[in-house]
Short mmCIF file of C-alpha atoms in Angstrom, two decimals:
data_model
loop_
_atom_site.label_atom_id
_atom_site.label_comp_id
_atom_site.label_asym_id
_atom_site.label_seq_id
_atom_site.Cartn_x
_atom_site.Cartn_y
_atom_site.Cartn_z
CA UNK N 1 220.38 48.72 142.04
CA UNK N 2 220.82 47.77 145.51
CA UNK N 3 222.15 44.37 146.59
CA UNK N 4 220.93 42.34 149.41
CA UNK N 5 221.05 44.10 152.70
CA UNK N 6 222.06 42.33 155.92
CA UNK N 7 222.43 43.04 159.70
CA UNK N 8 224.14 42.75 161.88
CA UNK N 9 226.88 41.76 159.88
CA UNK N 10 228.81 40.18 163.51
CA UNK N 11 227.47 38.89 166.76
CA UNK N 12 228.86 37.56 169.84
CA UNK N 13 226.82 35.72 172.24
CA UNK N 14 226.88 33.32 174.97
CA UNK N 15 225.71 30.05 175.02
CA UNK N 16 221.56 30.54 175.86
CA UNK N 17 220.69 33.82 174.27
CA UNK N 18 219.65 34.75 171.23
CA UNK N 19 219.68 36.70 167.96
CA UNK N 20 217.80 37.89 165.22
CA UNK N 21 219.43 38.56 161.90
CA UNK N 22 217.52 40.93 159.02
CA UNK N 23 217.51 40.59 155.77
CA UNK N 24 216.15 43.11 152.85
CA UNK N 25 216.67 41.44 149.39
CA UNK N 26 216.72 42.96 145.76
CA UNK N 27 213.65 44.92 145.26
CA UNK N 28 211.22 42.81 143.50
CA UNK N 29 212.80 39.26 144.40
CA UNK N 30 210.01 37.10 144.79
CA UNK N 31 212.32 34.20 146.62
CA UNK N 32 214.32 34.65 149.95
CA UNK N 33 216.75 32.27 151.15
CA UNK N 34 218.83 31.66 154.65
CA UNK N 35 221.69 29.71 154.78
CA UNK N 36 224.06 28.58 157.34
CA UNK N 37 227.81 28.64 156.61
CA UNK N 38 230.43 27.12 159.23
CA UNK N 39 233.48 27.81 158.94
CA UNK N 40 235.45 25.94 155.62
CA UNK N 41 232.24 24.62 154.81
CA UNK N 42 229.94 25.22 151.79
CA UNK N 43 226.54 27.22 152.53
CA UNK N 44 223.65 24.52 153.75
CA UNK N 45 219.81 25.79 152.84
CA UNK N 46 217.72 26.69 156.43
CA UNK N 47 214.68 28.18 154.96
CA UNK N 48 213.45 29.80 151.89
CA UNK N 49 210.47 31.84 151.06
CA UNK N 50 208.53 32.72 147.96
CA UNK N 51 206.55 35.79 148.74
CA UNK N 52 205.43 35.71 152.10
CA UNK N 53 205.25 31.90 152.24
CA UNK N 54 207.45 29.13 153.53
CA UNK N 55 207.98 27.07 150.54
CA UNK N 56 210.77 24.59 152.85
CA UNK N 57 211.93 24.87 156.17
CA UNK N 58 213.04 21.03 156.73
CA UNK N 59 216.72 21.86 157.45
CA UNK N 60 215.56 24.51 159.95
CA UNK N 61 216.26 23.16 163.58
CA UNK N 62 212.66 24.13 164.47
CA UNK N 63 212.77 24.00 167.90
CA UNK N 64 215.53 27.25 168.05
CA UNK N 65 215.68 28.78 164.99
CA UNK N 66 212.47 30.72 163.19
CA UNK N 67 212.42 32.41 160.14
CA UNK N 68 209.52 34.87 158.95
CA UNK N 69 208.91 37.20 155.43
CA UNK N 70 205.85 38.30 157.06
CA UNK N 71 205.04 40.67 154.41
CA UNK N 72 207.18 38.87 151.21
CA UNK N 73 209.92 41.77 151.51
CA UNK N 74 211.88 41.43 154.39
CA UNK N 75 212.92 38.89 156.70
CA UNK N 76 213.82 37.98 160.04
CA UNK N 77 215.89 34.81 161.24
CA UNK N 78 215.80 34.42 165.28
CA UNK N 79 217.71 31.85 166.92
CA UNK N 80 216.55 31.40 170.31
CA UNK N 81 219.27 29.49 173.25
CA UNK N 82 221.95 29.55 171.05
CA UNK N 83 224.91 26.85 171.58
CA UNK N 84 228.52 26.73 170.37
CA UNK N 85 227.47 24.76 167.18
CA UNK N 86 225.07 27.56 166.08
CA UNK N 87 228.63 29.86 165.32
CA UNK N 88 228.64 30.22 161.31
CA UNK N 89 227.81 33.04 159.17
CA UNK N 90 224.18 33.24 157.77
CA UNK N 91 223.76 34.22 154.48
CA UNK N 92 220.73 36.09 152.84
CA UNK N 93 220.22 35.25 149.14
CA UNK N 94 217.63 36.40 147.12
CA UNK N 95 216.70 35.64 143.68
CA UNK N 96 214.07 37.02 141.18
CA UNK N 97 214.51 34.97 137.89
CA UNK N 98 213.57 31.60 136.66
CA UNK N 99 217.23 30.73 135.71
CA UNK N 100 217.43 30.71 139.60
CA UNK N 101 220.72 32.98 140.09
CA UNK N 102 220.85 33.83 144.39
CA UNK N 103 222.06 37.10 144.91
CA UNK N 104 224.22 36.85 148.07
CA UNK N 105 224.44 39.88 150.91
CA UNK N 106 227.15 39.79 153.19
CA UNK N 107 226.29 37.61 155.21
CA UNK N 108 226.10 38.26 159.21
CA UNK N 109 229.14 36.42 161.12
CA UNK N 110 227.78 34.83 164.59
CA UNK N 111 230.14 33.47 167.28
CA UNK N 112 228.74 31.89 170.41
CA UNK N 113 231.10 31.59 173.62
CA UNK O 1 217.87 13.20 147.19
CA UNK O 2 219.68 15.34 145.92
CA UNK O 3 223.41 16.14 146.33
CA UNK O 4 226.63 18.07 145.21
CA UNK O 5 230.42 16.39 145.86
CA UNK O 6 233.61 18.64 145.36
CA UNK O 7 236.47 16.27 146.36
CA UNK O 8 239.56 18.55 146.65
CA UNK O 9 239.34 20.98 149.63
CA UNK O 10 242.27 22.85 148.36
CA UNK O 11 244.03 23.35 145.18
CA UNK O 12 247.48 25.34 144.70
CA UNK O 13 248.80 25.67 141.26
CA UNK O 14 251.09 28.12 139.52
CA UNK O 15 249.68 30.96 138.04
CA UNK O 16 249.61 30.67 133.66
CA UNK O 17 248.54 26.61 134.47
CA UNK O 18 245.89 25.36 133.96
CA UNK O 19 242.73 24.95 136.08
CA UNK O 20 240.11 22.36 136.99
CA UNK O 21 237.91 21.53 139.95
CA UNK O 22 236.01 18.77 139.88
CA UNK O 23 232.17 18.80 140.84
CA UNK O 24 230.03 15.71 140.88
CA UNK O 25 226.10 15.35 141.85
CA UNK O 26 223.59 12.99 142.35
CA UNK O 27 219.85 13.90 141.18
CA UNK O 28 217.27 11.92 140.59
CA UNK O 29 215.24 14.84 138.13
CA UNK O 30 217.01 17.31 135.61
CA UNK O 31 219.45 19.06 137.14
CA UNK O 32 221.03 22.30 136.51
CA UNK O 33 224.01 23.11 137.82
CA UNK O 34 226.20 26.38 139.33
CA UNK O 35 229.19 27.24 139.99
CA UNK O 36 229.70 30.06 142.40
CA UNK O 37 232.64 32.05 143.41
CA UNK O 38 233.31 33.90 146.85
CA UNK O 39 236.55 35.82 147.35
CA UNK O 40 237.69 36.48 151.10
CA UNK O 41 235.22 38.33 153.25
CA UNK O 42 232.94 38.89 150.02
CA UNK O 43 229.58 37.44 149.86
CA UNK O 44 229.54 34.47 146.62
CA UNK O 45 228.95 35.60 143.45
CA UNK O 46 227.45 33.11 140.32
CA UNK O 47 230.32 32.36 137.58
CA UNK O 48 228.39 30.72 135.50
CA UNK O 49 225.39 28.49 135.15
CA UNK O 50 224.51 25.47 132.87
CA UNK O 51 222.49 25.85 130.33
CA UNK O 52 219.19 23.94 129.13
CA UNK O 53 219.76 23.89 125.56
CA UNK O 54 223.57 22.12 126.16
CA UNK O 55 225.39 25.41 125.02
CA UNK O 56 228.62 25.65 127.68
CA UNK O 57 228.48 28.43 130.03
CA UNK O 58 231.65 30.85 129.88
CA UNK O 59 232.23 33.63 132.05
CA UNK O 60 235.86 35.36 133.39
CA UNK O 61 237.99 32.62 130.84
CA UNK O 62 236.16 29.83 133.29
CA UNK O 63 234.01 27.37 131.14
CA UNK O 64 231.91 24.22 132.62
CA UNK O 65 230.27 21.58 130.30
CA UNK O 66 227.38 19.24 131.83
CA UNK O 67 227.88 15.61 131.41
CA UNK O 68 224.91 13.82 132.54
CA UNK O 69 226.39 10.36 131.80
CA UNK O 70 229.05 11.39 134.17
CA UNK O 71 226.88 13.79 136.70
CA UNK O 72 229.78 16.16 136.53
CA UNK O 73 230.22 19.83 135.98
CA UNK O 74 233.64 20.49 136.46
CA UNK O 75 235.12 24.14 136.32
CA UNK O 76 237.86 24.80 133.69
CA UNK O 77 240.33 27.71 132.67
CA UNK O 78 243.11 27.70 130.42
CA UNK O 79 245.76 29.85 132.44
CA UNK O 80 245.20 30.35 135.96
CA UNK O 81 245.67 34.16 137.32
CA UNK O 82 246.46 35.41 140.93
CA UNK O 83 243.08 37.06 140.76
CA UNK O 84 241.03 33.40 140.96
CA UNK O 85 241.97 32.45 144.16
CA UNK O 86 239.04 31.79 146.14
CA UNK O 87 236.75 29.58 147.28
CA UNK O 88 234.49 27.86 144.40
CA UNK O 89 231.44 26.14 144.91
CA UNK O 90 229.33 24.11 143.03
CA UNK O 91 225.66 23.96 143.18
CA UNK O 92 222.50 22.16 142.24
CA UNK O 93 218.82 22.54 142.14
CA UNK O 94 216.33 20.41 139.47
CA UNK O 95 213.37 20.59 137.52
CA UNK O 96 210.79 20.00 140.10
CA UNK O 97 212.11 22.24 142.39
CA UNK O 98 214.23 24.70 140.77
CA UNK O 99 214.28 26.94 143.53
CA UNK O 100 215.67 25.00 145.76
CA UNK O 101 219.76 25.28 145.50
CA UNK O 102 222.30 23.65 147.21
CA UNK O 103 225.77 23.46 147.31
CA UNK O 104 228.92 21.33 147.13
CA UNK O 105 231.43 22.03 150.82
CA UNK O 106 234.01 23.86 148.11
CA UNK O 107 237.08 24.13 147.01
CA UNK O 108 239.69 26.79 147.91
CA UNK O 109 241.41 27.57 144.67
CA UNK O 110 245.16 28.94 145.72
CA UNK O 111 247.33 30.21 142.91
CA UNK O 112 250.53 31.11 143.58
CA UNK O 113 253.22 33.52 141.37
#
C-alpha cells in the first residue's frame, strides 16, 4: 500500500513569493491533515479536512496560507508572500480509522531568504 | 483547551538503561493519548496509542500507561538501544473531537554506547 505522497519535498524562496505544496494521502483516508513543523519544534495542526470539507482551519494564518481537498483526495496548501517565519517543514498526514492513527509523508522542507 | 507538555528537550542516557520521557496534558473531555516517533529525515511514525478499555499499549519494548489523576502518559522501556534515538512526541486529541491531534514540542531521545 502506498504511503502519503508529498511534493516538493524542498523549497527555497524569497521573502514575497509563494508556494504550493501537494499532498496525495492513503487511498481511502477520509481525513487530511497539514501541519507546520519549525525547526526543534513539535508539529502544530494548520488545517484538516474530512472528505472534501474543512472541518478546522483556526490555526491557519488565513490571510497567506489556503488549503483546499477540492475533491476529498488530494490537497493543495498555497502560501502566498511568504516571510522568514513561514521556513518549517509541512507535513501531510492522513488517517482513515476511528482509533485516529495519522499516517505521516515526508514532509516538504521550505526555507525563505 | 486542550494541550500536550514534554518538559525535557533532550535526553542522553547509556544504552542497556533505562528509559522514560515524561508527557503531561491538559483536557477538559476524554482524552486519548499518542506517542509518536520520528527518526532523522523520516516522516513520524505512531509507537503506540492508549487504549479505551485501560489495557497499556506496548509496541518495540516501549510501554505507556494513562493516568488520568495525573494527566500523564509517560513513555517507558526497560533497556535503552542505539536504535531509539530520535525525536518522541506525545500527542492528544479527545472525545468530542477525536480527529483533531496535537502534539507535545518533543523530546530528542540520545543514547549513547
Amino acid at each position: 500500500e502506498a504511503g502519503v505522497t508529498q511534493s516538493p519535498r524542498y523549497a527555497v524562496l524569497q521573502e514575497g513569493q509563494a508556494v504550493s505544496f501537494w499532498c496525495d494521502p492513503i487511498s481511502g483516508h477520509d481525513t487530511l491533515y497539514w501541519y507546520q513543523q519549525p525547526r526543534d519544534q513539535g508539529p502544530q495542526l494548520l488545517v484538516y479536512f474530512r472528505d472534501e470539507a474543512v472541518i478546522d482551519n483556526s490555526q491557519l494564518p488565513s490571510d497567506r496560507f489556503s488549503a483546499v481537498r477540492p475533491k476529498g483526495t488530494n490537497s493543495t496548501l498555497k502560501i502566498q508572500s511568504a516571510k522568514q517565519g513561514d521556513t518549517a517543514t509541512y507535513l501531510c498526514a492522513s488517517s482513515g480509522d476511528s482509533g485516529n492513527t495519522l499516517y505521516f509523508g515526508e514532509g516538504s522542507r521550505l526555507i525563505v531568504v | 483547551g486542550d494541550s500536550v507538555t514534554q518538559t525535557e528537550g533532550l535526553v542522553t542516557l547509556t544504552e542497556g538503561l533505562p528509559v522514560m520521557l515524561n508527557c503531561t496534558y491538559q483536557s477538559t473531555y476524554s482524552p486519548f493519548l499518542f506517542w509518536y516517533v520520528q527518526h532523522l529525515n523520516e516522516a513520524p511514525k505512531l509507537l503506540l496509542k492508549s487504549f479505551t478499555d485501560n489495557k497499556r499499549p506496548e509496541h518495540q519494548g516501549f510501554h505507556a500507561t494513562l493516568h488520568k489523576s495525573s494527566s500523564s502518559f509517560h513513555l517507558q522501556k526497560s533497556s535503552a538501544q542505539l536504535s531509539d534515538s530520535a525525536l518522541y512526541y506525545c500527542a492528544l486529541s479527545d472525545a468530542t473531537n477525536a480527529y483533531k491531534v496535537i502534539f507535545g514540542k518533543g523530546t530528542h531521545l540520545h543514547v549513547l554506547p
